[in-house]
CSV table of C-alpha atoms and ligand atoms in Angstrom, one decimal:
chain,number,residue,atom,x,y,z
A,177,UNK,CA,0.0,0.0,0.0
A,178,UNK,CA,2.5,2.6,1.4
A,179,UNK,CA,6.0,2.8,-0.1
A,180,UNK,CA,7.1,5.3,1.6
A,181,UNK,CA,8.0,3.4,4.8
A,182,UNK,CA,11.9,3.5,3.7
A,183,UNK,CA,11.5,7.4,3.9
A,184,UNK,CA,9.4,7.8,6.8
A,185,UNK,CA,12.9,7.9,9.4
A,186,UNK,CA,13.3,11.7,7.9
A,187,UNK,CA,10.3,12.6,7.6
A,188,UNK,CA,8.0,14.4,9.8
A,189,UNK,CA,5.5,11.3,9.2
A,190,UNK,CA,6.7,8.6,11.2
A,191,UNK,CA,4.9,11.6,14.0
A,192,UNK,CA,1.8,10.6,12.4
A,193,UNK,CA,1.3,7.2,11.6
A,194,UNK,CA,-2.9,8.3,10.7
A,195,UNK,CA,-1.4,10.0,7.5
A,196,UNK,CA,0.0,6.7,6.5
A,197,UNK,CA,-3.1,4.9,4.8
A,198,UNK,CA,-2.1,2.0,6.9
A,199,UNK,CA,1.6,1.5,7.5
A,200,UNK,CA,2.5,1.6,11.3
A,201,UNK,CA,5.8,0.7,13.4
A,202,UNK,CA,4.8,-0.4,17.2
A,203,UNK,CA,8.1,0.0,18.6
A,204,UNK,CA,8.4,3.4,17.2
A,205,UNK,CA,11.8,2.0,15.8
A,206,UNK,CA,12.0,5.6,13.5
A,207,UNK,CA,12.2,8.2,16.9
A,208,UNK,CA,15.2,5.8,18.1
A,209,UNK,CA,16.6,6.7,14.7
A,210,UNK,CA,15.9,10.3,14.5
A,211,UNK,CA,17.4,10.3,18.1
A,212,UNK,CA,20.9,8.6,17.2
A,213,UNK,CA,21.3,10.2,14.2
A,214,UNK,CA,22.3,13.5,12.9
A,215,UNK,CA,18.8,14.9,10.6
A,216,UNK,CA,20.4,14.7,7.1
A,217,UNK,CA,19.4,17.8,4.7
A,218,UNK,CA,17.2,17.6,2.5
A,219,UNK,CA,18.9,17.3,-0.7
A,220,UNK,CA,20.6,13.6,0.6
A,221,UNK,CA,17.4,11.8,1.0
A,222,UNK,CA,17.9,8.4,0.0
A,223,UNK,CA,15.9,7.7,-3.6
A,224,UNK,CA,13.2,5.5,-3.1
A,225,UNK,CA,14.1,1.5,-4.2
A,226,UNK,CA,12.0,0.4,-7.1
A,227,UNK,CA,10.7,-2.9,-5.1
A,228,UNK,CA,9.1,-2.0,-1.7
A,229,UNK,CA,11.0,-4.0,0.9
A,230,UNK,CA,8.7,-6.6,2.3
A,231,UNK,CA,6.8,-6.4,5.3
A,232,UNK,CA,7.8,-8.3,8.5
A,233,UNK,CA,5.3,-10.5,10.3
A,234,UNK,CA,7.3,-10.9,13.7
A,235,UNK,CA,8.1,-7.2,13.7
A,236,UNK,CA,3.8,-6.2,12.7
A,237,UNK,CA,2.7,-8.7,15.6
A,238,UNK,CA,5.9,-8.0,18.1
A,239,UNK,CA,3.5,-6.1,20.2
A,240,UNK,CA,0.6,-9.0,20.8
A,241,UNK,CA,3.7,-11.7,21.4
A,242,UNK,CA,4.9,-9.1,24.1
A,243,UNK,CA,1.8,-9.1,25.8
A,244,UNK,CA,1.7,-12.8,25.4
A,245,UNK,CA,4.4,-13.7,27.5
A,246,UNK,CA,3.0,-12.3,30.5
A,247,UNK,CA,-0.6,-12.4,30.0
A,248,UNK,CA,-2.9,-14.8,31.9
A,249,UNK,CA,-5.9,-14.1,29.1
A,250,UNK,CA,-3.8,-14.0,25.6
A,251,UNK,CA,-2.1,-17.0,24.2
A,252,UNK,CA,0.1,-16.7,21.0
A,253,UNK,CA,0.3,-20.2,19.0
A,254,UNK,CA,2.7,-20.1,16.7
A,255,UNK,CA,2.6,-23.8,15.5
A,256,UNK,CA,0.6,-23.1,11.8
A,257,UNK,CA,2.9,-23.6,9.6
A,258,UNK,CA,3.0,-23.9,5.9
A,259,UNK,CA,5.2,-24.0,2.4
A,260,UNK,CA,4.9,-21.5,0.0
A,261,UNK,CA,7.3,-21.9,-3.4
A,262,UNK,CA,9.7,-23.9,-0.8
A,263,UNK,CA,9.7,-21.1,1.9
A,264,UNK,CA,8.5,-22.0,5.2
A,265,UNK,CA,5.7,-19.8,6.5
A,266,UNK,CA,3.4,-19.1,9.2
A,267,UNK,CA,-0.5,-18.4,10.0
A,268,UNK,CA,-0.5,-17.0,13.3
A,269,UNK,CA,-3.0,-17.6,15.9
A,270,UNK,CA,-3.8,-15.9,19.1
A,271,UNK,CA,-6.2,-17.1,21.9
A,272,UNK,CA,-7.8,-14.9,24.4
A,273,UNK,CA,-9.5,-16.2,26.9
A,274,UNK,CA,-12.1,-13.9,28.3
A,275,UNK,CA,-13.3,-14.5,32.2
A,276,UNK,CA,-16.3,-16.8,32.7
A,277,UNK,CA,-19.6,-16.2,31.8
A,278,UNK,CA,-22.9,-17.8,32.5
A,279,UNK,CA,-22.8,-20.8,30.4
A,280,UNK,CA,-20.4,-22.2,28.1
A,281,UNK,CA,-17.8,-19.9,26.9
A,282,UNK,CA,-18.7,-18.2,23.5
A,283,UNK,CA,-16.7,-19.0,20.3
A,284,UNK,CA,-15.7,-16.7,18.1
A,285,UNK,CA,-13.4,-16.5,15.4
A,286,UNK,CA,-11.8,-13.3,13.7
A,287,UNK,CA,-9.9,-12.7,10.5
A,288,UNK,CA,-7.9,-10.1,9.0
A,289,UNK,CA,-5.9,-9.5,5.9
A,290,UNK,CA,-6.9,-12.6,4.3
A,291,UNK,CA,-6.1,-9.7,1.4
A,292,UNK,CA,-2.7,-8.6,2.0
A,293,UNK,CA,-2.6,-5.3,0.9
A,294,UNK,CA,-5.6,-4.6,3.9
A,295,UNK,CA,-3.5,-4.2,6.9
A,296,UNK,CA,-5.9,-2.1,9.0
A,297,UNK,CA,-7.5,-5.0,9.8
A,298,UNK,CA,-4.1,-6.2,11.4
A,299,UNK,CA,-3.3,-3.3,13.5
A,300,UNK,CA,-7.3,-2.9,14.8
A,301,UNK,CA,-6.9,-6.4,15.7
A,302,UNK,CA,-3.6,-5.7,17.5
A,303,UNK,CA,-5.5,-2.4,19.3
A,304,UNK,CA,-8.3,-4.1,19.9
A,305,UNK,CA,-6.1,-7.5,21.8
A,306,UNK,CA,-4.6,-4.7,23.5
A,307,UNK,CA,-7.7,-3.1,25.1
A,308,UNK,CA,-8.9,-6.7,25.9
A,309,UNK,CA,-5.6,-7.2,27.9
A,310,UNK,CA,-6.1,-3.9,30.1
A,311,UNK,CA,-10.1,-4.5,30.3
A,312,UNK,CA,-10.4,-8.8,30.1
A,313,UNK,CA,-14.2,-7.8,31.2
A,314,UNK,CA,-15.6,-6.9,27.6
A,315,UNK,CA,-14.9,-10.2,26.4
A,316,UNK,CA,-16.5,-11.9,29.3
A,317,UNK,CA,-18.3,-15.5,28.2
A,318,UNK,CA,-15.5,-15.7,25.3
A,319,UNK,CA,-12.8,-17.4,24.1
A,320,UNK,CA,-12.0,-15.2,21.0
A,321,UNK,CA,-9.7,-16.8,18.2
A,322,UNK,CA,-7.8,-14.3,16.5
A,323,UNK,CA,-5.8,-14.5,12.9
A,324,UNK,CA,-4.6,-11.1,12.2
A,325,UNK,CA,-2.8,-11.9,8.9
A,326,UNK,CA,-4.7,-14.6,7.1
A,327,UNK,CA,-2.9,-14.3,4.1
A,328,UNK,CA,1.3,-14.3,5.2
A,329,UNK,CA,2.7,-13.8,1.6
A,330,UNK,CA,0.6,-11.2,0.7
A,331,UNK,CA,0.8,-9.4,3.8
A,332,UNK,CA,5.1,-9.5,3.2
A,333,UNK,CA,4.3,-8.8,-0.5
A,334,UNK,CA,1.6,-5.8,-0.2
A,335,UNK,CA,0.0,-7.8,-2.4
A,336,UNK,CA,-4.3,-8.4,-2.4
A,337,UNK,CA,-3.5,-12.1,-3.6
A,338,UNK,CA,-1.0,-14.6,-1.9
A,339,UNK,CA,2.4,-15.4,-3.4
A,340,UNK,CA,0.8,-18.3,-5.5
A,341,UNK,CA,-1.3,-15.8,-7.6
A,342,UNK,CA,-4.9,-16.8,-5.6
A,343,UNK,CA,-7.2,-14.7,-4.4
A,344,UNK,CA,-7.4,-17.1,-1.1
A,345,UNK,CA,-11.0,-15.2,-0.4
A,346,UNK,CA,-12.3,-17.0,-3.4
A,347,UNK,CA,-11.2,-20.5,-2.5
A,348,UNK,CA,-13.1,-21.6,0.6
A,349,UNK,CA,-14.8,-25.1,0.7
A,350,UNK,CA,-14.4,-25.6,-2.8
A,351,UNK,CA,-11.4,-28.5,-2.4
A,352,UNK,CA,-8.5,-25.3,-2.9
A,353,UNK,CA,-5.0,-26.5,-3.1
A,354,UNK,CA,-4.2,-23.3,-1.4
A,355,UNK,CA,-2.4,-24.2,2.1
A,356,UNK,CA,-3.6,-20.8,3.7
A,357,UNK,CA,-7.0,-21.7,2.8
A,358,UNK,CA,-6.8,-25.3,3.9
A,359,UNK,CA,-5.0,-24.4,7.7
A,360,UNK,CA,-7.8,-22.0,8.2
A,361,UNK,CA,-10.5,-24.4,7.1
A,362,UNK,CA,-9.3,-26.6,9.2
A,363,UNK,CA,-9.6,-24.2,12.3
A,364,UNK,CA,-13.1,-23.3,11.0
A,365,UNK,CA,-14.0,-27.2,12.0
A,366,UNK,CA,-12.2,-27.8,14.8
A,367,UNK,CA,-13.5,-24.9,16.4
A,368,UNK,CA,-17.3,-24.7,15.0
A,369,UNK,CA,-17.3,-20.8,15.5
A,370,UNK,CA,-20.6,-19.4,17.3
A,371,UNK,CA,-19.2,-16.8,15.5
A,372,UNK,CA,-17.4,-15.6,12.8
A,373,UNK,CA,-15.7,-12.0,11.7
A,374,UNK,CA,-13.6,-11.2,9.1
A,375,UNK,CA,-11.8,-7.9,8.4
A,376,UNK,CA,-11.3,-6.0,5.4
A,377,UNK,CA,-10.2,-2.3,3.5
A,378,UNK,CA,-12.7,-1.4,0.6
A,379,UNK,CA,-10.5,1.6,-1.5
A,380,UNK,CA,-13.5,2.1,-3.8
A,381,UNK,CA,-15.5,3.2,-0.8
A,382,UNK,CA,-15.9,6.3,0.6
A,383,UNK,CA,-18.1,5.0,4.0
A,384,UNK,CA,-18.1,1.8,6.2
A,385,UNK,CA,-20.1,-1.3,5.9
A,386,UNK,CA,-20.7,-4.6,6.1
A,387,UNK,CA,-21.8,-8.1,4.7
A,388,UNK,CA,-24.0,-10.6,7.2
A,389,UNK,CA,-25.0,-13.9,6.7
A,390,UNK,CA,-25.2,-16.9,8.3
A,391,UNK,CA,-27.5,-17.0,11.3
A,392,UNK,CA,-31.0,-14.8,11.3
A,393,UNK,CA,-29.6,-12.7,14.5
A,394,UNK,CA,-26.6,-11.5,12.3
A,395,UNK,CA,-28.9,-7.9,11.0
A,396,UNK,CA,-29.2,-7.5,14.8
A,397,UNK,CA,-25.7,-7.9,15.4
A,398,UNK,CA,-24.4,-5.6,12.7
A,399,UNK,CA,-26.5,-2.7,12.5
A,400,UNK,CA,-25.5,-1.9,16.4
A,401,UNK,CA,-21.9,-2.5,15.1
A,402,UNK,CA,-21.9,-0.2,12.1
A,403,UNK,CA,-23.3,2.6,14.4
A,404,UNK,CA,-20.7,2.0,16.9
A,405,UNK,CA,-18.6,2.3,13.8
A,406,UNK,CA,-20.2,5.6,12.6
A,407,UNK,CA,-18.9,7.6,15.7
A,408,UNK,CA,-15.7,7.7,13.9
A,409,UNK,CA,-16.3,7.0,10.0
A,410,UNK,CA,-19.1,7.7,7.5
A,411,UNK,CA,-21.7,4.9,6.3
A,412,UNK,CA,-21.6,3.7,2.9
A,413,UNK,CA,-25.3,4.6,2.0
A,414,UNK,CA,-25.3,3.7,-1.3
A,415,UNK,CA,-27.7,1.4,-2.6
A,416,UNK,CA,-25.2,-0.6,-4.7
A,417,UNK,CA,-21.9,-1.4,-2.9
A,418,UNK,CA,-19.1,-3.7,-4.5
A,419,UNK,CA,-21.4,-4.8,-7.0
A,420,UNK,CA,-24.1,-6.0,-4.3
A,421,UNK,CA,-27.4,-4.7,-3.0
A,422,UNK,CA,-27.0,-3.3,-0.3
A,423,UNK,CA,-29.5,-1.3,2.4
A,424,UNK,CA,-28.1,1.1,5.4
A,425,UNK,CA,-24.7,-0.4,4.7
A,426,UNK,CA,-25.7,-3.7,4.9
A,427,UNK,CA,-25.3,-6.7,2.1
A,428,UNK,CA,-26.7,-10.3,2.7
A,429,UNK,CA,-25.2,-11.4,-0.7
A,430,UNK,CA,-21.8,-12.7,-0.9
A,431,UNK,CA,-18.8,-13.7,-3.1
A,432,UNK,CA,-18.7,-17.6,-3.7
A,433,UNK,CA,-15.8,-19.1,-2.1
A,434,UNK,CA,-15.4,-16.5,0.6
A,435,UNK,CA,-13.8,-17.4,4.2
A,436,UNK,CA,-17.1,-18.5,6.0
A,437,UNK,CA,-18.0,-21.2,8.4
A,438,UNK,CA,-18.2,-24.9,7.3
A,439,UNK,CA,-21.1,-25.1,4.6
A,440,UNK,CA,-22.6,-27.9,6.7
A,441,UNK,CA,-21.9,-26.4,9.6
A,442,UNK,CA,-25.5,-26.3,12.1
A,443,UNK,CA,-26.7,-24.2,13.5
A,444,UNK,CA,-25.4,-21.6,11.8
A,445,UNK,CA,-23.2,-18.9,13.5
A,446,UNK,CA,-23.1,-15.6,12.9
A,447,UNK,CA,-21.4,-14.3,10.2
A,448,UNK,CA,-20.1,-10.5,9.8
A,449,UNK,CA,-17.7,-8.8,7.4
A,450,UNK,CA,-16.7,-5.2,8.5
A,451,UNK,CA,-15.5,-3.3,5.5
A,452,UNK,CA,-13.5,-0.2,6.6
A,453,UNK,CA,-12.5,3.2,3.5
A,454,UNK,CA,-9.3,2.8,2.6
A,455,UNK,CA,-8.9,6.7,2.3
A,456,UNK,CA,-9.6,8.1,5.7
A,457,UNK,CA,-6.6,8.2,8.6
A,458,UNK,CA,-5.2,5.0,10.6
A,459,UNK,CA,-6.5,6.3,13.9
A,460,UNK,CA,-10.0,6.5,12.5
A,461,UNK,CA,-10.4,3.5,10.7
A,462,UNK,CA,-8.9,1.6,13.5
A,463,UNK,CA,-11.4,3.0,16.4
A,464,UNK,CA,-14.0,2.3,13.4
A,465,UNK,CA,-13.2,-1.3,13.1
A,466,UNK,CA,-12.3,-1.8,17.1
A,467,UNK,CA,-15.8,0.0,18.2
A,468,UNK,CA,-18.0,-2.1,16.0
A,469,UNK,CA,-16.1,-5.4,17.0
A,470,UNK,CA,-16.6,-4.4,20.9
A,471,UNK,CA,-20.5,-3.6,19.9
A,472,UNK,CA,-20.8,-7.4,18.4
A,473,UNK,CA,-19.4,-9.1,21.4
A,474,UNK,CA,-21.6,-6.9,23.6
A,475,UNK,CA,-24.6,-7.7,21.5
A,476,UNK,CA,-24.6,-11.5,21.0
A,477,UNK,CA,-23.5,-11.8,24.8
A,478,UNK,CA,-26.8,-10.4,25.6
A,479,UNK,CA,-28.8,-12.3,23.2
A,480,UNK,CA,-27.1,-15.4,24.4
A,481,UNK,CA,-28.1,-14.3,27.7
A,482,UNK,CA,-31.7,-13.9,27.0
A,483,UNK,CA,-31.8,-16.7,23.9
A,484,UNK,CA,-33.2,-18.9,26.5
A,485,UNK,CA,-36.5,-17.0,28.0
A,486,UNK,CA,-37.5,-16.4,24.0
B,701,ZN,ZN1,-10.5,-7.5,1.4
């Protein structure tokens, strides 16, 4: 997305990663820099390299493996592993364990940057694992199963499509040879999600919205979560968004061969796609996307709640 990264060190940017369309540094690596070194003029700036440099995966998640190591509520499992053209690569997975609820703890699963070149999803996820940490109370009931980069390759590539050429959102549960697509089928039906959320950047939108299928309470999960949303982004209003449908924001239709619970999976959870602009600042389309993911969990813990005395 952003290939300025390389420049950001001397530049007055890196003091405001919302200008960046997406690119962010959690360790704040550049003010170390700035501090060490002497602020070259402006004439020496370094010319930009033809080929972006790849993105790092240990460096993006650093922060969530941090908080790991001490935490009693967020586990990092690092085990997923798979090839890609002869490289070794990894899906990672982090569990949080929210404290007990009433019942049986809650399911759910969330995805992000199963398109590579979508990394707010990413760093919302990281934000939001964050607040979970400091406040383990909003995900009371749940145990919350988090992939922030679905798609490894094209996250390192800022590429939409993984390394193989494959749009991995178009190859669920249609017998894909792609080994992104089969290690997170896999978790989809070993874990039998209550519920399921998956992450994404629309750049050909100017407002925020959102896909639901799955089960019937889904348009009484999302609505709440596109207003939480709203406080800090625009709606997509239109009546035709992506192609589909759509009515307040909301589309029911879908893309065959998206990342969705097993087809024969019953009953069937919830299913929500949050599609954030691509044009508007970090900050604001990460409190979008970590305000409306708050206002699901809140919502289908009460409905679980209630569900029985319907
Ligand atoms: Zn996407």
């Amino acid at each position: 997305m952003n290939s300025s990264a390389v420049q950001r060190p001397f530049s007055t940017d890196c003091l405001d990663a919302s200008k960046s369309g997406g690119e962010r540094s959690y360790d704040f690596k550049p003010f170390k820099f700035i501090n060490n070194m002497p602020m070259p003029v402006i004439g020496s700036l370094p010319t930009k390299p033809a080929v972006p440099a790849k993105r790092s995966i240990p460096e993006l998640l650093a922060p969530l493996d941090r908080i790991a190591s001490s935490s009693s509520s967020l586990v990092a499992n690092h085990g997923a592993q798979f090839k890609s053209g002869g490289q070794t690569c990894e899906l990672p997975r982090y569990l949080f364990i929210g404290p007990k609820g009433g019942d049986d703890m809650i399911r759910v699963g969330i995805f992000a940057c199963i398109h590579g070149d979508e990394p707010e999803g990413v760093h919302a996820l990281i934000q939001f694992l964050s607040i979970l940490e400091r406040k383990p109370e909003l995900a009371t009931g749940y145990c919350l199963f988090v992939y922030p980069v679905c798609n490894p390759t094209g996250f390192e590539d800022r590429t939409r499509h993984a390394r193989s050429g494959k749009d991995l959102n178009r190859e669920f549960w249609n017998e894909s040879r792609e080994p992104e697509v089969r290690l997170l089928q896999s978790e989809l039906v070993a874990h039998s999600f209550h519920g399921i959320i998956s992450l994404h950047t629309d750049d050909s939108s100017q407002g925020f919205y959102g896909f639901a299928h799955g089960a019937t309470l889904t348009k009484n999960l999302i609505e709440p979560a596109l207003q939480a949303a709203e406080q800090f982004l625009p709606r997509n209003g239109s009546e035709t968004i992506d192609g589909f449908r759509a009515r307040n924001g909301i589309i029911r239709d879908s893309y065959p061969g998206m990342l969705t619970a097993p087809p024969k999976l019953r009953p069937r959870p919830f299913e929500i796609i949050l599609e954030t602009p691509q044009a508007p600042p970090s900050y604001l389309k990460e409190a979008a996307l970590v305000a409306a993911l708050r206002m699901i969990l809140t919502h289908y813990r009460e409905f679980i709640a209630y569900a029985p005395n319907l």
